[in-house]
Coordinates of C-alpha atoms in Angstrom, one line a residue:
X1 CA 150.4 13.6 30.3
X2 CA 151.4 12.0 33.6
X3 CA 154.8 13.8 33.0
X4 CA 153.6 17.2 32.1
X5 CA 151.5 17.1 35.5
X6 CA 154.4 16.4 37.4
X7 CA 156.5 19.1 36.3
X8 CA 153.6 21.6 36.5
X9 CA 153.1 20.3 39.7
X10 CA 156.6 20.9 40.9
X11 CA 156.5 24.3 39.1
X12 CA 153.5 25.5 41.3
X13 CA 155.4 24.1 44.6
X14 CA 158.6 26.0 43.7
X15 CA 156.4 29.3 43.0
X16 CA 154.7 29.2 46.6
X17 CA 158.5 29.4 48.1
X18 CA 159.2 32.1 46.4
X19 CA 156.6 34.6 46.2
X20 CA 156.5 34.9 50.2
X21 CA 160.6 35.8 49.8
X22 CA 159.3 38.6 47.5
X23 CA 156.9 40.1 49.3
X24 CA 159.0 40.5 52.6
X25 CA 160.6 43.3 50.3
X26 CA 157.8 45.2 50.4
X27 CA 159.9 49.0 48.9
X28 CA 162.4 47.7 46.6
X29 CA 163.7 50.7 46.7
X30 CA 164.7 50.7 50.4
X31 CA 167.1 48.0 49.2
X32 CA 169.9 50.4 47.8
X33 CA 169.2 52.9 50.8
X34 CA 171.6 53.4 53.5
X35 CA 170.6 52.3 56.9
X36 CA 170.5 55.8 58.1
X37 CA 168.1 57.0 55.6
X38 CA 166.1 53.7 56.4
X39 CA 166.3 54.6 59.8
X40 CA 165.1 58.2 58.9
X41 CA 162.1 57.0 57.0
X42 CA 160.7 54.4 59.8
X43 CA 161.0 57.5 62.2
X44 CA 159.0 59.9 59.8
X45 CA 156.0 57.3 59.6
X46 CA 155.9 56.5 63.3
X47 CA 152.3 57.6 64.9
X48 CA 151.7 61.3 65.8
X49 CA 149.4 60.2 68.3
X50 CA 152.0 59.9 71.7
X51 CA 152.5 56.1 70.9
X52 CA 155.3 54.6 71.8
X53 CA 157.8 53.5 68.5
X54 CA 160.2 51.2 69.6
X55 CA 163.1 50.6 67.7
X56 CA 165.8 48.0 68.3
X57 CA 169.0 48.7 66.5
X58 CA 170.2 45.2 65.3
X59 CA 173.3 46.5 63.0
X60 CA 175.5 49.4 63.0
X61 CA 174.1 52.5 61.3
X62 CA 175.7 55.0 59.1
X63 CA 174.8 57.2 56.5
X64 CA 175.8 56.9 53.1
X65 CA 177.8 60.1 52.1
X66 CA 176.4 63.1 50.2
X67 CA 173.7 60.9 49.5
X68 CA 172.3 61.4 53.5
X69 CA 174.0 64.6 53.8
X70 CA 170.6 66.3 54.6
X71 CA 168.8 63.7 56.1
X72 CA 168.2 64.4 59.4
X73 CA 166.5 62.2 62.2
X74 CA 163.5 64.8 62.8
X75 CA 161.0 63.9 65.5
X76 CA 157.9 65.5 65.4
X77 CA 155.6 66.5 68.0
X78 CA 153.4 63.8 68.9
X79 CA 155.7 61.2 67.9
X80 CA 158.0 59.2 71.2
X81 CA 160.6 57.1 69.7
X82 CA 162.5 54.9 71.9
X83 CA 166.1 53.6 70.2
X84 CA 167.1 50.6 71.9
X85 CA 170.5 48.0 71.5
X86 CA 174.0 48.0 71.6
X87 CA 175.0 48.7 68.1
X88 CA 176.6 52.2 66.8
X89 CA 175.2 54.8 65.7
X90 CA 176.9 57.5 63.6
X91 CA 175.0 60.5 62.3
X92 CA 175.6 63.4 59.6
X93 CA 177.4 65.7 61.6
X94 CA 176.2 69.0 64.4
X95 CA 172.2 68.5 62.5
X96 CA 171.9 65.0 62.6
X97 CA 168.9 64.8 65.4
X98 CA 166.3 67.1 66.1
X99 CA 163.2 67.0 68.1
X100 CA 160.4 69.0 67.4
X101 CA 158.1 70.8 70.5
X102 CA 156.0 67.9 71.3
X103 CA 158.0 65.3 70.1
X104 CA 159.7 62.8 72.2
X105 CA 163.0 60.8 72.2
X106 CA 164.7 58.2 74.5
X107 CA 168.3 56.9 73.5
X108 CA 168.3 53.1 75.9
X109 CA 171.7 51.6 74.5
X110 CA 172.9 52.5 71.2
X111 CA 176.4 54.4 71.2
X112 CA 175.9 57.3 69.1
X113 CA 179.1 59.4 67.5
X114 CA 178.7 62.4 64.6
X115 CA 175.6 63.3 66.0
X116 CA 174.7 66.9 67.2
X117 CA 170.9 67.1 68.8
X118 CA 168.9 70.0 68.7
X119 CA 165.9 69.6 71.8
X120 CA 163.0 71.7 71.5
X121 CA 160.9 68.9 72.6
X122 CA 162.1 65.7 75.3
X123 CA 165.1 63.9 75.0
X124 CA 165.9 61.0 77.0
X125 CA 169.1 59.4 77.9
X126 CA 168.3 56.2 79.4
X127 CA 171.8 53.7 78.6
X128 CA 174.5 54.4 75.9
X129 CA 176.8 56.8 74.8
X130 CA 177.2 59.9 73.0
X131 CA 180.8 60.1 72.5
X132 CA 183.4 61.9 70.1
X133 CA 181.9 64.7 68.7
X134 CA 183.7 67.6 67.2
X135 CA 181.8 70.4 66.3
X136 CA 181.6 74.5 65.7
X137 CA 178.6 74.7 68.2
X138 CA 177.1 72.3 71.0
X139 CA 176.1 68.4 70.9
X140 CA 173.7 68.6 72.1
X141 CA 171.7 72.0 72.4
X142 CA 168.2 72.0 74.6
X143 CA 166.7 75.1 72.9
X144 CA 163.7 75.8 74.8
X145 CA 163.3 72.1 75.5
X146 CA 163.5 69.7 78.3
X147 CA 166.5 66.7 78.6
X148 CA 166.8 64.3 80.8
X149 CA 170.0 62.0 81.6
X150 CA 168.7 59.2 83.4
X151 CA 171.9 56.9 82.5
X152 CA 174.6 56.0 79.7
X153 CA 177.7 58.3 79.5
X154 CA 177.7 61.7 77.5
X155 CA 182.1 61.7 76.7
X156 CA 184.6 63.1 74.6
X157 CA 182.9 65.9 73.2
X158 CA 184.5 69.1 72.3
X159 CA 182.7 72.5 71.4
X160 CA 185.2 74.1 69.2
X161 CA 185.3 78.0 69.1
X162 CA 183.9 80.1 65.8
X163 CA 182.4 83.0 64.7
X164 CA 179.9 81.5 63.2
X165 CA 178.4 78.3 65.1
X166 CA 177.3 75.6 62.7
X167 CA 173.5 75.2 64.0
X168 CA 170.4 77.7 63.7
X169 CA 170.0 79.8 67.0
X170 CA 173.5 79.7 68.5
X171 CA 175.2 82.4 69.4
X172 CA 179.2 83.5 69.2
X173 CA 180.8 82.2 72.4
X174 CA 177.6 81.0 73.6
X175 CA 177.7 77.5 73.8
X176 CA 179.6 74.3 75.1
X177 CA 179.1 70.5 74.6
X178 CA 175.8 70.6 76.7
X179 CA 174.2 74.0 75.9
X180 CA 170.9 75.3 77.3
X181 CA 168.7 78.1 75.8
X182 CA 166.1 78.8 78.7
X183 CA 165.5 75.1 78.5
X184 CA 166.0 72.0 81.3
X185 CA 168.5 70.0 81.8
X186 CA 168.0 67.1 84.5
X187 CA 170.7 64.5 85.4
X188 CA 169.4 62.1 87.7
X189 CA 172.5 59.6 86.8
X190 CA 174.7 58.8 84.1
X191 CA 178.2 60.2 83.1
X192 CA 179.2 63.7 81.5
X193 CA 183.2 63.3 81.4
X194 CA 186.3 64.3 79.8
X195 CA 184.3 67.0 77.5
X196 CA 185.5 70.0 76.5
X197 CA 184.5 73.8 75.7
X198 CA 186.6 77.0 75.1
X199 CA 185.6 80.2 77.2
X200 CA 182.4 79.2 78.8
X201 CA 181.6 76.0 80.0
X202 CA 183.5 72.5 79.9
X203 CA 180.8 70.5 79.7
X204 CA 177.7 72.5 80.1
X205 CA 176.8 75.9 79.1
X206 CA 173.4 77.8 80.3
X207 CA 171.8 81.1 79.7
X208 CA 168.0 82.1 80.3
X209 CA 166.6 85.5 80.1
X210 CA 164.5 87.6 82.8
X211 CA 161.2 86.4 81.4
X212 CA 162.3 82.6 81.1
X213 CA 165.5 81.3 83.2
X214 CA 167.0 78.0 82.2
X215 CA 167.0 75.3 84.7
X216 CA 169.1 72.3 85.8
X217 CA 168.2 69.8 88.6
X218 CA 171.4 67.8 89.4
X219 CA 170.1 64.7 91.4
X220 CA 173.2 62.2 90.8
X221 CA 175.4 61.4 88.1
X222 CA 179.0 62.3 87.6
X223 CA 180.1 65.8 85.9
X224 CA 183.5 65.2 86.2
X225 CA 186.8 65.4 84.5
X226 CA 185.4 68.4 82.1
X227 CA 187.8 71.4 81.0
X228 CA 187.5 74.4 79.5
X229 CA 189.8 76.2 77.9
X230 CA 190.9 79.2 75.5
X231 CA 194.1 80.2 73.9
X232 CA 193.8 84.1 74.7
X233 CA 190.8 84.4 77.3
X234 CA 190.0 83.3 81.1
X235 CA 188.1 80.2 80.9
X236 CA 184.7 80.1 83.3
X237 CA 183.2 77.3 84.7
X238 CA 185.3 73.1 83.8
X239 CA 182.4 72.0 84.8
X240 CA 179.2 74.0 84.3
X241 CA 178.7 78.0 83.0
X242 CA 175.5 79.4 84.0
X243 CA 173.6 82.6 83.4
X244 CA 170.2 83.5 84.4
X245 CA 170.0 80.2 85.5
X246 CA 168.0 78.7 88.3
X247 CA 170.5 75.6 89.6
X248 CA 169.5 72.9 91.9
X249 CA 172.1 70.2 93.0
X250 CA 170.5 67.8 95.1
X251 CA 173.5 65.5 94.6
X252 CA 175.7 63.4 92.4
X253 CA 179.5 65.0 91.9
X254 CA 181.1 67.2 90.1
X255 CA 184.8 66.8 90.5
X256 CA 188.5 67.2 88.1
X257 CA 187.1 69.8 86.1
X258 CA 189.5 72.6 84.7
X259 CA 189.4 76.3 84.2
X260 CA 190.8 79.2 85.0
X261 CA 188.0 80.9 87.1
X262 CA 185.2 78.5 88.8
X263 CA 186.8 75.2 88.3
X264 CA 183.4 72.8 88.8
X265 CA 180.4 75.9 88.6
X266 CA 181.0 79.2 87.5
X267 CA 177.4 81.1 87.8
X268 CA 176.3 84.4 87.0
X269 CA 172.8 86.2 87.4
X270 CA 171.7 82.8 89.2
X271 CA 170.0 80.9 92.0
X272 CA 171.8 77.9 92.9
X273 CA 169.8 75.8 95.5

């Protein structure tokens, strides 16, 4: 009897070791996800209420093929998400972030590649990168919406010429890395360097309309070493295009940028301040 107790007794002292284990896996099904679509779920379940959701980045992400080839980082309005760290970040292509009218999102360290953003709420860039994107419309695309780069480095980005740009709402020949659709776009500090577009706009393209001008405050920062270029066409604007566009430079630089007609700003139909 004395022995049986024993072992029972052990048994019961190994089970309360491992039933904390299993509870920390509290979907079991999250362990087969990628870390994207992991990433994309704690996002969608993050209060609606304004509270901040801060996320710290602790591996590199990446989605997991065709698998995450829809899943999209949506913020909604209500929701502010703040991703912080210094791991990567690599997304599903030109749709990979968008913010909803409402909805808040500040980027404060991760380095972020494959990723297109579509802003029709806030977006922050506080520190890190968004770097080496490729695509058949803009990176990032402030539709409408308000963007702020506060810090961090926005590099390497090209806006590649089609006749049919691969994100709702853009138009033919309308767009560049940065593109603004009677939106704001305010860089306070940070880098935008070495990106490129075709006919309008190295780095940033703008366009308004009588009723509702786009807008971008330049307080600091570097727009620099930007080029835009086409095969057939004059290029406007290394720097910045704009177009019905009220444009405020209160300082920072904009310097090396290439075209063939208004090598740093090119605007039309605009107030520049």
């Amino acid at each position: 009897m004395k022995k049986i107790s024993v072992v029972l007794l052990a048994f019961m002292i190994s089970l309360s070791f491992i039933l904390p284990t299993g509870i920390s896996y509290a979907e079991p099904s999250n362990q087969t996800d990628s870390e994207w679509a992991n990433l994309c779920k704690r996002i969608s379940e993050s209060p609606l209420n304004g509270t901040e959701t801060i996320i710290n980045l602790d591996k590199d992400i990446a989605p997991n093929g065709e698998s995450d080839a829809n899943k999209s980082l949506i913020i909604k309005d209500g929701q502010n998400i703040i991703l912080k760290g210094n791991k990567s970040l690599k997304g599903i292509g030109i749709e990979s972030v968008k913010i909803d009218k409402g909805g808040k999102l500040v980027i404060d360290g991760p380095s972020i590649s494959n990723a297109g953003f579509t802003i029709n709420g806030e977006f922050i860039l506080k520190n890190g990168e968004i770097k080496d994107n490729k695509f058949e419309g803009p990176t990032i695309f402030v539709n409408k919406g308000i963007a702020k780069i506060n810090g961090g480095k926005i590099s390497q980005n090209e806006a590649v010429e089609s006749d049919n740009p691969k994100l709702n709402g853009v138009s033919k020949d309308k767009y560049a890395p940065i593109t603004i659709y009677s939106g704001t776009l305010e860089i306070n500090d940070g880098e935008i360097i070495g990106n490129k577009g075709f006919r309008f706009g190295g780095a940033i393209y703008s366009i308004g309309s009588d009723e509702e001008r786009s807008k971008i405050d330049i307080n600091g920062g570097k727009i620099n070493t930007n080029k835009a270029e086409h095969t057939q066409y004059n290029s406007y604007g290394g720097g910045i295009f704009a177009n019905k566009t009220i444009l405020n430079i209160n300082g920072g630089s904009i310097n090396e940028n290439t075209s063939e007609v208004g090598v740093g700003v090119y605007a039309v139909n605009s107030e520049i301040n």
